[in-house]
Short mmCIF file of C-alpha atoms and ligand atoms in Angstrom, two decimals:
data_model
loop_
_atom_site.label_atom_id
_atom_site.label_comp_id
_atom_site.label_asym_id
_atom_site.label_seq_id
_atom_site.Cartn_x
_atom_site.Cartn_y
_atom_site.Cartn_z
CA MET Y 1 -51.35 228.66 68.12
CA GLU Y 2 -51.65 226.24 71.06
CA THR Y 3 -49.75 226.82 74.27
CA GLU Y 4 -46.75 224.52 74.57
CA ILE Y 5 -46.86 222.34 77.68
CA ILE Y 6 -43.84 220.51 79.04
CA ILE Y 7 -44.19 218.07 81.89
CA HIS Y 8 -41.05 218.07 84.01
CA ASN Y 9 -40.64 215.73 86.97
CA SER Y 10 -38.08 213.96 89.06
CA ILE Y 11 -38.89 210.30 89.53
CA SER Y 12 -37.35 207.14 90.96
CA LEU Y 13 -36.32 204.31 88.66
CA ASP Y 14 -39.69 202.68 89.39
CA SER Y 15 -41.52 205.90 88.43
CA SER Y 16 -42.45 207.22 91.88
CA LEU Y 17 -42.88 210.97 92.31
CA THR Y 18 -42.52 210.76 96.06
CA GLY Y 19 -40.61 208.93 98.77
CA PHE Y 20 -37.20 210.49 98.04
CA MET Y 21 -35.51 213.86 97.94
CA PRO Y 22 -34.89 214.83 94.31
CA ASP Y 23 -31.70 216.63 93.34
CA MET Y 24 -33.43 220.01 93.51
CA SER Y 25 -30.65 222.06 91.97
CA LEU Y 26 -30.47 219.78 88.93
CA HIS Y 27 -34.28 219.55 88.73
CA TYR Y 28 -34.68 223.34 88.68
CA LYS Y 29 -31.62 223.92 86.48
CA ILE Y 30 -33.26 221.80 83.77
CA ALA Y 31 -36.61 223.50 84.40
CA GLY Y 32 -35.04 226.96 84.08
CA ASP Y 33 -33.21 226.05 80.87
CA TYR Y 34 -36.61 225.59 79.19
CA LYS Y 35 -37.18 229.32 79.84
CA PRO Y 36 -40.90 228.84 80.42
CA ASP Y 37 -43.26 231.78 80.59
CA ALA Y 38 -45.00 230.07 83.50
CA HIS Y 39 -44.84 227.13 85.84
CA LEU Y 40 -48.20 225.37 86.27
CA ILE Y 41 -48.52 223.98 89.77
CA GLY Y 42 -51.16 221.92 91.56
CA SER Y 43 -52.48 223.08 94.91
CA GLU Y 44 -51.40 219.80 96.56
CA THR Y 45 -47.84 220.28 95.35
CA ILE Y 46 -47.73 223.73 96.98
CA ILE Y 47 -49.10 222.33 100.25
CA LYS Y 48 -46.55 219.49 100.25
CA GLY Y 49 -43.77 221.96 99.39
CA ILE Y 50 -44.67 224.20 102.32
CA GLU Y 51 -44.73 221.14 104.61
CA MET Y 52 -41.40 219.86 103.28
CA PHE Y 53 -39.39 223.06 103.29
CA GLY Y 54 -41.13 225.51 105.57
CA GLU Y 55 -40.66 225.16 109.29
CA GLU Y 56 -43.61 227.41 110.02
CA VAL Y 57 -45.69 229.62 107.72
CA PRO Y 58 -44.26 233.12 108.29
CA GLU Y 59 -46.56 235.91 109.36
CA GLU Y 60 -47.99 237.93 106.49
CA LEU Y 61 -46.52 241.46 106.35
CA PRO Y 62 -47.90 244.61 104.67
CA GLY Y 63 -45.39 244.19 101.80
CA ASP Y 64 -46.92 240.81 100.97
CA PHE Y 65 -50.04 242.60 99.72
CA ASN Y 66 -48.14 244.18 96.82
CA PRO Y 67 -47.57 242.41 93.50
CA SER Y 68 -43.97 241.36 93.01
CA ASN Y 69 -42.09 243.60 90.67
CA ARG Y 70 -39.61 241.08 89.33
CA HIS Y 71 -38.17 241.06 85.85
CA SER Y 72 -40.37 239.86 83.01
CA SER Y 73 -37.82 237.15 82.18
CA MET Y 74 -38.91 235.35 85.38
CA PRO Y 75 -41.69 232.78 85.05
CA TRP Y 76 -45.15 233.32 86.51
CA TRP Y 77 -46.31 230.74 89.02
CA VAL Y 78 -49.77 229.66 87.91
CA ILE Y 79 -51.52 227.67 90.63
CA VAL Y 80 -54.72 225.67 90.17
CA ASP Y 81 -56.75 226.14 93.35
CA SER Y 82 -60.51 226.09 92.86
CA GLY Y 83 -61.09 225.02 96.46
CA GLY Y 84 -59.19 227.91 98.03
CA LYS Y 85 -56.87 225.54 99.90
CA LEU Y 86 -54.03 228.03 99.77
CA LYS Y 87 -55.79 230.82 101.62
CA GLY Y 88 -53.27 232.21 104.09
CA PHE Y 89 -50.28 230.59 102.37
CA LEU Y 90 -49.76 232.44 99.10
CA HIS Y 91 -47.36 235.04 100.50
CA THR Y 92 -44.83 232.21 100.99
CA CYS Y 93 -44.87 231.69 97.20
CA ARG Y 94 -44.93 235.38 96.29
CA ARG Y 95 -41.77 235.94 98.33
CA LEU Y 96 -39.73 233.42 96.29
CA GLU Y 97 -37.21 235.34 94.25
CA TYR Y 98 -37.43 233.04 91.21
CA CYS Y 99 -41.18 233.63 90.80
CA ARG Y 100 -42.28 236.69 88.82
CA ASP Y 101 -45.61 236.72 90.67
CA ILE Y 102 -48.57 234.45 91.25
CA ILE Y 103 -51.62 233.85 89.07
CA ILE Y 104 -54.35 231.71 90.62
CA LEU Y 105 -56.77 229.64 88.54
CA VAL Y 106 -60.17 229.35 90.19
CA SER Y 107 -63.68 228.27 89.15
CA GLU Y 108 -67.23 229.53 89.52
CA ARG Y 109 -67.55 227.43 92.70
CA THR Y 110 -64.50 228.86 94.43
CA PRO Y 111 -65.48 230.14 97.89
CA GLY Y 112 -66.14 233.90 97.95
CA ASP Y 113 -63.85 234.45 100.92
CA TYR Y 114 -60.92 233.11 98.90
CA ILE Y 115 -61.70 235.52 96.04
CA THR Y 116 -61.80 238.36 98.59
CA TYR Y 117 -58.45 237.19 99.99
CA LEU Y 118 -56.97 237.24 96.45
CA LYS Y 119 -58.38 240.67 95.62
CA GLU Y 120 -57.24 242.27 98.88
CA ARG Y 121 -53.69 241.12 98.20
CA ASN Y 122 -53.63 242.04 94.53
CA TYR Y 123 -53.15 238.47 93.34
CA LYS Y 124 -54.01 238.01 89.69
CA PHE Y 125 -56.63 235.33 89.12
CA ILE Y 126 -58.58 233.76 86.27
CA VAL Y 127 -62.07 232.25 86.69
CA THR Y 128 -62.98 229.36 84.37
CA GLY Y 129 -65.04 226.19 84.76
CA LYS Y 130 -68.04 225.43 86.94
CA GLU Y 131 -66.68 223.11 89.67
CA LYS Y 132 -63.05 222.58 88.73
CA VAL Y 133 -60.93 224.89 86.61
CA ASP Y 134 -61.46 224.55 82.85
CA LEU Y 135 -57.78 224.16 82.03
CA ARG Y 136 -58.12 224.70 78.30
CA MET Y 137 -59.97 227.99 78.74
CA ALA Y 138 -57.61 229.09 81.50
CA LEU Y 139 -54.61 228.50 79.24
CA GLU Y 140 -56.23 230.54 76.48
CA GLN Y 141 -56.70 233.44 78.89
CA LEU Y 142 -53.14 233.11 80.15
CA ARG Y 143 -51.97 233.40 76.59
CA GLU Y 144 -54.17 236.38 75.77
CA GLU Y 145 -53.72 238.37 78.98
CA PHE Y 146 -50.20 237.41 80.09
CA ASN Y 147 -48.49 236.24 76.87
CA VAL Y 148 -47.93 232.79 78.33
CA ALA Y 149 -46.98 230.59 75.37
CA ARG Y 150 -44.74 228.00 77.04
CA ILE Y 151 -45.71 226.30 80.29
CA LEU Y 152 -43.59 223.94 82.32
CA THR Y 153 -45.57 221.92 84.85
CA ASP Y 154 -44.27 221.57 88.38
CA THR Y 155 -46.94 219.33 89.73
CA GLY Y 156 -47.96 215.91 90.91
CA ARG Y 157 -49.72 212.99 89.30
CA VAL Y 158 -53.25 214.35 89.46
CA LEU Y 159 -52.82 217.49 87.39
CA LEU Y 160 -50.23 216.15 84.98
CA ASN Y 161 -52.33 213.05 84.21
CA ILE Y 162 -55.36 215.29 83.53
CA LEU Y 163 -53.27 217.31 81.06
CA LEU Y 164 -52.06 214.12 79.36
CA ASN Y 165 -55.61 212.75 79.17
CA MET Y 166 -56.78 216.02 77.60
CA GLY Y 167 -54.08 215.70 74.92
CA MET Y 168 -52.55 219.02 75.94
CA VAL Y 169 -48.94 217.92 76.58
CA ASN Y 170 -46.17 218.42 74.00
CA GLU Y 171 -43.14 217.14 75.85
CA ILE Y 172 -42.24 214.99 78.87
CA SER Y 173 -38.97 215.66 80.68
CA LEU Y 174 -38.05 213.10 83.33
CA LEU Y 175 -35.08 213.23 85.65
CA VAL Y 176 -34.74 209.62 86.75
CA HIS Y 177 -33.03 209.16 90.10
CA PRO Y 178 -31.04 206.02 90.90
CA LEU Y 179 -33.28 204.42 93.50
CA ILE Y 180 -36.35 202.23 93.81
CA ILE Y 181 -39.19 203.23 96.12
CA GLY Y 182 -41.19 200.05 95.76
CA GLU Y 183 -44.65 199.47 97.19
CA ASN Y 184 -45.00 202.89 98.83
CA GLY Y 185 -44.34 204.68 95.56
CA TYR Y 186 -46.64 207.23 93.88
CA SER Y 187 -46.37 206.26 90.27
CA ILE Y 188 -46.29 209.17 87.85
CA PHE Y 189 -48.50 207.96 85.02
CA SER Y 190 -50.96 205.61 86.68
CA ASN Y 191 -54.05 207.76 85.96
CA VAL Y 192 -53.38 208.05 82.24
CA ASN Y 193 -56.40 206.56 80.49
CA ARG Y 194 -55.04 205.81 77.01
CA ASN Y 195 -51.93 204.72 75.15
CA LEU Y 196 -49.58 207.54 74.25
CA ASN Y 197 -46.81 207.23 71.71
CA LEU Y 198 -43.62 209.08 72.53
CA LYS Y 199 -40.48 209.94 70.62
CA LEU Y 200 -37.15 210.15 72.44
CA LYS Y 201 -35.67 213.61 71.80
CA LYS Y 202 -32.74 213.55 74.16
CA SER Y 203 -31.08 211.65 77.01
CA GLU Y 204 -28.21 212.66 79.24
CA GLN Y 205 -26.56 211.12 82.27
CA PHE Y 206 -25.11 212.99 85.21
CA GLU Y 207 -22.35 212.21 87.71
CA ASN Y 208 -24.87 211.84 90.54
CA GLY Y 209 -26.37 208.82 88.76
CA CYS Y 210 -29.44 210.63 87.43
CA VAL Y 211 -30.53 210.16 83.85
CA TRP Y 212 -32.52 212.88 82.09
CA MET Y 213 -34.87 211.74 79.34
CA VAL Y 214 -36.92 213.99 77.11
CA TYR Y 215 -39.77 212.69 74.98
CA SER Y 216 -42.12 214.46 72.63
CA VAL Y 217 -45.73 213.29 72.72
CA GLU Y 218 -46.83 212.12 69.30
CA PRO Y 219 -50.11 213.65 68.09
N1 LIG K 301 -41.06 214.46 92.03
C1 LIG K 301 -41.58 215.52 91.43
O1 LIG K 301 -41.06 215.98 90.40
C2 LIG K 301 -42.80 216.17 92.01
C3 LIG K 301 -43.23 217.39 91.49
C4 LIG K 301 -44.39 217.95 92.00
C5 LIG K 301 -45.09 217.30 93.01
N2 LIG K 301 -44.64 216.12 93.50
C6 LIG K 301 -45.37 215.43 94.57
O2 LIG K 301 -46.69 215.15 94.12
C7 LIG K 301 -47.59 215.21 95.24
C8 LIG K 301 -48.74 216.17 94.94
O3 LIG K 301 -49.34 215.81 93.76
P1 LIG K 301 -50.85 215.39 93.60
O4 LIG K 301 -50.89 214.42 92.48
O5 LIG K 301 -51.44 215.00 94.93
O6 LIG K 301 -51.56 216.74 93.24
P2 LIG K 301 -51.23 218.04 92.35
O7 LIG K 301 -51.11 217.69 90.92
O8 LIG K 301 -50.19 218.86 92.99
O9 LIG K 301 -52.60 218.80 92.62
C9 LIG K 301 -53.80 218.38 92.07
C10 LIG K 301 -54.26 219.52 91.20
O10 LIG K 301 -55.14 219.02 90.23
C11 LIG K 301 -56.23 219.92 90.14
N3 LIG K 301 -57.39 219.19 89.65
C12 LIG K 301 -57.95 218.07 90.16
N4 LIG K 301 -59.00 217.68 89.40
C13 LIG K 301 -59.11 218.60 88.40
C14 LIG K 301 -59.97 218.74 87.29
N5 LIG K 301 -60.96 217.85 87.06
N6 LIG K 301 -59.80 219.78 86.46
C15 LIG K 301 -58.81 220.69 86.66
N7 LIG K 301 -57.93 220.59 87.70
C16 LIG K 301 -58.08 219.56 88.55
C17 LIG K 301 -56.43 220.40 91.56
O11 LIG K 301 -57.12 221.62 91.52
P3 LIG K 301 -58.10 222.08 92.71
O12 LIG K 301 -57.20 222.51 93.83
O13 LIG K 301 -58.82 223.16 92.04
O14 LIG K 301 -58.93 220.90 93.07
C18 LIG K 301 -55.00 220.58 92.01
O15 LIG K 301 -54.49 221.85 91.69
C19 LIG K 301 -46.80 215.71 96.43
O16 LIG K 301 -46.47 214.63 97.25
C20 LIG K 301 -45.56 216.31 95.80
O17 LIG K 301 -44.45 216.25 96.64
C21 LIG K 301 -43.52 215.54 93.03
#
């Protein structure tokens, strides 16, 4: 059985992923209701998140070296980071109470000092792919080793468009916010390289003016 992948994003009416502050509580309420086994997150999204919400990266403490011991109903955070960009930052993610623990996806070209950093801190990691992570193989290993059968993406255009282009996405969940970003927007689907047929599964409007739309991706 294939792993189920749901893309979930907050966008503006003109499809930008950036340039506004999404309704975070609604965004993550919807995400949580999917009860995913894991969130799949791009390294750039983590970096932007730390910049947006963190005042300063807190000092790493001895307790940060231990795996989190949170309940198995919590989702893993699976982060694609073949370049080791998040060296020195991962404890900020591990500390988040809604993350079971972190699993890092790396490749054969990932710098050795990053692998050492991961090992010393008992971060779980999976090595696939030569340069970049081989996402299909990584997902297979996630399924076999960690029972990850349903993944909700929490990522930007780059990673989610790769997943769409690989034909790996089952469902697209969009929380459309009532604003237009215009020429400075970062349009969600502009790297998709083929036509995709969708089927509307659900739509719902909220008092804050957001509309939630859920589409299945036709095979
Ligand atoms: N509104 C929303 O719902 C929402 C949600 C999330 C993020 N965002 C915004 O989106 C922006 C960040 O998104 P982004 O599009 O720059 O990047 P991203 O999707 O966060 O990160 C790019 C990811 O793609 C991976 N990647 C690139 N090429 C690959 C390949 N050939 N094979 C496998 N993996 C590959 C990279 O891995 P490596 O590190 O290994 O290269 C990296 O993890 C931020 O501004 C953030 O605020 C918005």
